[in-house]
Amino acid sequence: MTSPDIQAIREQVSQALIEDLGGELNATNDITANLIDEDASAKATILTREACVVCGVAWVNQAFAIIDPSVSLTWHVQDGQHCKADTLLVSLSGSARAILTAERTALNFLQTLSGTATTTAFYANLLAGSETKILDTRKTLPGLRLAQKYAVRCGGGQNHRIGLFDAFLIKENHIFSCGGINKAITRAKAMMPGTPVEVEVENMDELTLALDAGADIIMLDNFTNEQIQQAVAITNKRSKLEVSGNITDERLASLAGLGVDYISSGALTKHVHAIDLSLRISMNDNN
């Protein structure tokens, strides 16, 4: 799994630290850390209090490196790894001030991205044994698009389009504004040949129109299981089929056996249960 560009991660973490440090990247703005002797050194560990799929190593590394590059981190796990509760994730050593200043930002990224990966792994497991893949959506936390998309991959899911720029997704309002499904798909294929064209449909008539117009992927919006079975038969592999809307974990297992290619769910990235993490610190004896 290729993570986002390291420079993008660094900028993202820098912005989070600036938010925590009063609008500038200045560690001395941490007034509570300033209570500690400047030359005091410490060791620390980060553990998970609950089972999870780890994600966010690069973000944690950057948080401490930006505050103090001399802080040493030794990881005992890697992104995408399934961990039991109370697993030791990483050991740290270095400036006590630096460790405590970067702590919250590092944990915020790690708990959120691990939460996204863990939720994705749960959904992906419900589809195990089938050809159907779980996809994310653009319903990501603001500013965390690429990070959460990476976390989805760590959890065993696949990314839908990254944003508005890399694939067409023609929905109801686009169809209305373009003058119909056929016109919208035809224009998309003429505008950017080779770029995936997906169209959302709400009934069988629209499904037929999308198939005839040559859609690469057709999203079945809020179809019942019976309607999905009919759509699979009508499509007969002329297009990839994606199911979206009202996707719950209870329903996922039943959808896996219907023969669709993809199931997309905003819950992977917007219903985030942050993983319960703990950082413990101990002062070195020579302080």
Short mmCIF file of C-alpha atoms in Angstrom, two decimals:
data_model
loop_
_atom_site.label_atom_id
_atom_site.label_comp_id
_atom_site.label_asym_id
_atom_site.label_seq_id
_atom_site.Cartn_x
_atom_site.Cartn_y
_atom_site.Cartn_z
CA MET A 1 0.00 0.00 0.00
CA THR A 2 1.52 3.26 -1.11
CA SER A 3 0.87 6.06 1.36
CA PRO A 4 0.32 9.67 0.27
CA ASP A 5 3.38 11.69 -0.65
CA ILE A 6 5.57 12.35 2.40
CA GLN A 7 5.56 16.08 1.69
CA ALA A 8 1.75 16.08 1.70
CA ILE A 9 1.79 14.25 5.04
CA ARG A 10 4.29 16.71 6.46
CA GLU A 11 2.15 19.67 5.41
CA GLN A 12 -0.94 18.04 6.88
CA VAL A 13 0.75 17.34 10.21
CA SER A 14 2.29 20.81 10.28
CA GLN A 15 -1.13 22.39 9.96
CA ALA A 16 -2.42 20.27 12.83
CA LEU A 17 0.51 21.29 15.01
CA ILE A 18 0.07 24.96 14.10
CA GLU A 19 -3.57 24.66 15.16
CA ASP A 20 -2.40 23.30 18.53
CA LEU A 21 0.37 25.85 19.01
CA GLY A 22 -1.56 29.08 18.64
CA GLY A 23 -1.13 29.73 14.94
CA GLU A 24 2.58 29.15 14.47
CA LEU A 25 4.91 26.18 14.34
CA ASN A 26 6.71 27.06 17.56
CA ALA A 27 7.06 24.35 20.20
CA THR A 28 7.78 26.91 22.91
CA ASN A 29 4.11 27.94 22.68
CA ASP A 30 3.26 24.75 24.60
CA ILE A 31 3.09 26.50 27.96
CA THR A 32 2.45 23.31 29.92
CA ALA A 33 5.47 21.53 28.45
CA ASN A 34 7.56 24.54 29.45
CA LEU A 35 7.08 23.47 33.08
CA ILE A 36 9.52 20.61 32.34
CA ASP A 37 13.27 21.19 32.40
CA GLU A 38 14.47 21.93 28.88
CA ASP A 39 17.13 19.23 28.97
CA ALA A 40 14.93 16.54 30.54
CA SER A 41 14.80 13.32 28.53
CA ALA A 42 12.21 10.57 28.65
CA LYS A 43 10.99 7.32 27.21
CA ALA A 44 7.40 6.68 26.14
CA THR A 45 5.20 4.01 24.65
CA ILE A 46 1.97 4.14 22.67
CA LEU A 47 -0.44 1.24 23.17
CA THR A 48 -3.86 0.45 21.77
CA ARG A 49 -6.55 -0.17 24.35
CA GLU A 50 -8.73 -2.06 21.87
CA ALA A 51 -8.35 -4.39 18.91
CA CYS A 52 -7.69 -2.48 15.72
CA VAL A 53 -6.08 -2.33 12.31
CA VAL A 54 -3.16 0.07 12.58
CA CYS A 55 -2.85 3.01 10.23
CA GLY A 56 -0.97 6.28 10.49
CA VAL A 57 2.70 5.42 11.04
CA ALA A 58 3.97 8.15 8.69
CA TRP A 59 1.77 10.79 10.32
CA VAL A 60 3.03 9.92 13.80
CA ASN A 61 6.63 9.97 12.60
CA GLN A 62 6.14 13.43 11.12
CA ALA A 63 4.48 14.84 14.24
CA PHE A 64 7.51 14.08 16.39
CA ALA A 65 10.06 14.87 13.66
CA ILE A 66 8.63 18.35 13.11
CA ILE A 67 8.77 19.20 16.82
CA ASP A 68 12.16 17.61 17.43
CA PRO A 69 13.96 15.45 14.84
CA SER A 70 16.09 13.90 17.55
CA VAL A 71 13.12 12.06 19.09
CA SER A 72 13.63 8.37 18.29
CA LEU A 73 10.69 6.10 17.36
CA THR A 74 10.81 2.30 17.19
CA TRP A 75 7.68 0.78 15.65
CA HIS A 76 6.58 -2.72 16.70
CA VAL A 77 3.74 -2.86 14.16
CA GLN A 78 3.10 -1.61 10.63
CA ASP A 79 0.20 -0.07 8.74
CA GLY A 80 -2.46 -2.65 7.90
CA GLN A 81 -1.56 -4.93 10.80
CA HIS A 82 -4.36 -6.36 12.95
CA CYS A 83 -3.60 -5.86 16.63
CA LYS A 84 -5.17 -7.10 19.83
CA ALA A 85 -6.03 -4.83 22.74
CA ASP A 86 -3.04 -3.67 24.81
CA THR A 87 -0.60 -4.19 21.94
CA LEU A 88 2.53 -2.02 22.10
CA LEU A 89 2.58 0.00 18.88
CA VAL A 90 5.65 2.21 19.16
CA SER A 91 8.40 3.11 21.63
CA LEU A 92 9.85 6.63 21.82
CA SER A 93 12.82 8.29 23.45
CA GLY A 94 14.08 11.86 23.51
CA SER A 95 13.16 15.26 24.85
CA ALA A 96 10.33 15.05 27.37
CA ARG A 97 9.02 18.43 26.21
CA ALA A 98 9.01 17.39 22.55
CA ILE A 99 7.27 14.07 23.22
CA LEU A 100 4.47 15.75 25.18
CA THR A 101 4.07 18.63 22.69
CA ALA A 102 3.66 16.29 19.69
CA GLU A 103 1.69 13.65 21.60
CA ARG A 104 -1.85 14.82 20.92
CA THR A 105 -1.37 15.57 17.25
CA ALA A 106 0.30 12.20 16.71
CA LEU A 107 -2.45 10.34 18.55
CA ASN A 108 -5.19 12.25 16.74
CA PHE A 109 -3.94 11.02 13.37
CA LEU A 110 -3.21 7.51 14.59
CA GLN A 111 -6.56 7.01 16.33
CA THR A 112 -8.59 8.42 13.42
CA LEU A 113 -6.80 6.60 10.61
CA SER A 114 -6.69 3.35 12.58
CA GLY A 115 -10.41 3.79 13.22
CA THR A 116 -11.04 4.14 9.48
CA ALA A 117 -8.90 1.09 8.69
CA THR A 118 -10.60 -0.95 11.41
CA THR A 119 -14.10 -0.11 10.21
CA THR A 120 -13.10 -0.95 6.65
CA ALA A 121 -11.65 -4.29 7.73
CA PHE A 122 -14.92 -5.14 9.47
CA TYR A 123 -16.92 -4.40 6.31
CA ALA A 124 -14.42 -6.18 4.05
CA ASN A 125 -14.59 -9.27 6.24
CA LEU A 126 -18.35 -9.43 5.71
CA LEU A 127 -17.66 -9.72 1.97
CA ALA A 128 -14.95 -12.36 2.35
CA GLY A 129 -15.32 -15.20 -0.14
CA SER A 130 -17.24 -13.12 -2.67
CA GLU A 131 -16.09 -11.19 -5.73
CA THR A 132 -17.73 -8.00 -4.43
CA LYS A 133 -15.38 -5.24 -3.27
CA ILE A 134 -16.06 -2.57 -0.65
CA LEU A 135 -15.45 1.02 -1.78
CA ASP A 136 -15.16 4.28 0.08
CA THR A 137 -16.78 7.58 -0.96
CA ARG A 138 -15.94 11.29 -0.90
CA LYS A 139 -17.64 11.58 2.51
CA THR A 140 -14.31 12.07 4.24
CA LEU A 141 -13.31 14.35 7.10
CA PRO A 142 -12.28 17.75 5.69
CA GLY A 143 -8.56 17.89 5.08
CA LEU A 144 -8.12 14.14 5.57
CA ARG A 145 -9.18 12.90 2.12
CA LEU A 146 -5.91 11.26 1.05
CA ALA A 147 -5.16 10.04 4.57
CA GLN A 148 -8.52 8.32 4.97
CA LYS A 149 -8.39 6.90 1.45
CA TYR A 150 -5.05 5.34 2.41
CA ALA A 151 -6.57 4.02 5.64
CA VAL A 152 -9.34 2.34 3.65
CA ARG A 153 -6.71 0.50 1.62
CA CYS A 154 -4.94 -0.52 4.83
CA GLY A 155 -8.22 -2.03 6.01
CA GLY A 156 -8.69 -4.12 2.87
CA GLY A 157 -11.07 -1.83 0.98
CA GLN A 158 -10.68 -0.10 -2.36
CA ASN A 159 -10.87 3.56 -3.24
CA HIS A 160 -13.66 5.02 -5.31
CA ARG A 161 -12.56 8.13 -7.17
CA ILE A 162 -10.23 10.34 -5.14
CA GLY A 163 -12.10 13.55 -5.93
CA LEU A 164 -13.97 15.46 -8.59
CA PHE A 165 -11.04 15.35 -11.01
CA ASP A 166 -10.18 11.70 -11.68
CA ALA A 167 -13.45 10.04 -12.71
CA PHE A 168 -16.95 10.98 -13.80
CA LEU A 169 -19.81 10.25 -11.42
CA ILE A 170 -22.99 11.43 -13.07
CA LYS A 171 -25.80 11.77 -10.55
CA GLU A 172 -29.41 12.90 -10.66
CA ASN A 173 -28.72 16.64 -10.78
CA HIS A 174 -26.03 16.21 -13.42
CA ILE A 175 -28.42 14.15 -15.54
CA PHE A 176 -31.12 16.79 -15.25
CA SER A 177 -28.72 19.63 -16.02
CA CYS A 178 -27.23 17.84 -19.05
CA GLY A 179 -30.60 16.92 -20.54
CA GLY A 180 -30.59 13.18 -19.93
CA ILE A 181 -28.44 10.14 -19.25
CA ASN A 182 -27.41 9.59 -22.87
CA LYS A 183 -26.25 13.18 -23.35
CA ALA A 184 -24.32 13.20 -20.08
CA ILE A 185 -22.45 9.97 -20.81
CA THR A 186 -21.78 10.90 -24.44
CA ARG A 187 -20.32 14.26 -23.42
CA ALA A 188 -18.18 12.68 -20.73
CA LYS A 189 -16.66 10.15 -23.12
CA ALA A 190 -16.00 12.85 -25.71
CA MET A 191 -14.51 15.24 -23.18
CA MET A 192 -12.02 12.83 -21.57
CA PRO A 193 -11.69 9.56 -23.50
CA GLY A 194 -10.46 6.71 -21.31
CA THR A 195 -11.61 8.30 -18.06
CA PRO A 196 -14.05 6.06 -16.15
CA VAL A 197 -17.68 7.13 -16.55
CA GLU A 198 -20.09 6.12 -13.81
CA VAL A 199 -23.76 7.03 -13.67
CA GLU A 200 -26.22 6.73 -10.82
CA VAL A 201 -29.62 5.23 -11.64
CA GLU A 202 -32.78 4.96 -9.58
CA ASN A 203 -34.86 2.46 -11.58
CA MET A 204 -34.69 -0.15 -14.34
CA ASP A 205 -35.53 2.29 -17.11
CA GLU A 206 -32.55 4.45 -16.18
CA LEU A 207 -30.40 1.33 -15.94
CA THR A 208 -31.26 0.43 -19.54
CA LEU A 209 -30.48 3.97 -20.72
CA ALA A 210 -27.11 3.90 -18.96
CA LEU A 211 -26.24 0.52 -20.48
CA ASP A 212 -27.20 1.65 -23.98
CA ALA A 213 -25.10 4.80 -23.57
CA GLY A 214 -22.02 2.75 -22.64
CA ALA A 215 -21.52 3.61 -18.97
CA ASP A 216 -18.44 1.91 -17.51
CA ILE A 217 -19.96 1.63 -14.04
CA ILE A 218 -23.59 1.93 -13.00
CA MET A 219 -24.48 2.81 -9.43
CA LEU A 220 -27.74 1.27 -8.22
CA ASP A 221 -29.02 3.84 -5.76
CA ASN A 222 -31.22 2.48 -2.96
CA PHE A 223 -32.26 -0.62 -4.91
CA THR A 224 -33.84 -3.47 -2.98
CA ASN A 225 -32.12 -6.86 -3.07
CA GLU A 226 -34.76 -8.11 -5.50
CA GLN A 227 -34.19 -5.12 -7.79
CA ILE A 228 -30.44 -5.67 -7.61
CA GLN A 229 -30.88 -9.26 -8.77
CA GLN A 230 -32.93 -8.01 -11.72
CA ALA A 231 -30.30 -5.39 -12.53
CA VAL A 232 -27.52 -8.01 -12.51
CA ALA A 233 -29.52 -10.13 -14.97
CA ILE A 234 -30.31 -7.18 -17.26
CA THR A 235 -26.73 -5.90 -17.23
CA ASN A 236 -25.23 -9.32 -17.97
CA LYS A 237 -21.70 -7.96 -17.35
CA ARG A 238 -21.99 -5.20 -19.97
CA SER A 239 -21.07 -2.76 -17.20
CA LYS A 240 -19.71 -2.92 -13.69
CA LEU A 241 -22.40 -2.59 -11.06
CA GLU A 242 -22.09 -0.73 -7.78
CA VAL A 243 -24.62 -0.75 -4.96
CA SER A 244 -24.99 2.35 -2.82
CA GLY A 245 -27.45 3.68 -0.25
CA ASN A 246 -28.73 2.12 2.96
CA ILE A 247 -25.62 -0.03 3.35
CA THR A 248 -25.55 -1.50 6.84
CA ASP A 249 -23.38 -4.27 8.20
CA GLU A 250 -26.53 -6.37 8.63
CA ARG A 251 -27.33 -6.02 4.92
CA LEU A 252 -23.81 -6.38 3.59
CA ALA A 253 -23.62 -10.17 3.81
CA SER A 254 -26.83 -10.56 1.78
CA LEU A 255 -25.55 -8.18 -0.90
CA ALA A 256 -22.35 -10.18 -1.30
CA GLY A 257 -24.20 -13.04 -2.93
CA LEU A 258 -26.05 -10.98 -5.54
CA GLY A 259 -23.23 -10.71 -8.08
CA VAL A 260 -22.51 -6.98 -8.00
CA ASP A 261 -18.95 -5.75 -8.46
CA TYR A 262 -18.84 -3.06 -5.79
CA ILE A 263 -20.58 -1.83 -2.69
CA SER A 264 -19.81 1.74 -1.64
CA SER A 265 -20.36 3.10 1.85
CA GLY A 266 -19.72 6.52 3.33
CA ALA A 267 -19.65 4.88 6.76
CA LEU A 268 -16.04 3.80 6.19
CA THR A 269 -14.83 7.38 6.49
CA LYS A 270 -17.56 9.43 8.14
CA HIS A 271 -18.75 7.13 10.93
CA VAL A 272 -15.30 7.04 12.47
CA HIS A 273 -14.83 5.36 15.83
CA ALA A 274 -11.45 6.66 16.97
CA ILE A 275 -9.33 3.88 18.42
CA ASP A 276 -8.59 4.18 22.13
CA LEU A 277 -4.84 4.78 22.41
CA SER A 278 -2.61 5.56 25.35
CA LEU A 279 0.81 7.21 25.57
CA ARG A 280 2.76 6.47 28.74
CA ILE A 281 5.90 8.40 29.59
CA SER A 282 8.73 7.72 32.04
CA MET A 283 11.59 10.07 32.85
CA ASN A 284 15.15 8.93 32.37
CA ASP A 285 17.13 8.37 35.56
CA ASN A 286 19.78 10.93 34.68
CA ASN A 287 17.34 13.87 34.69
#
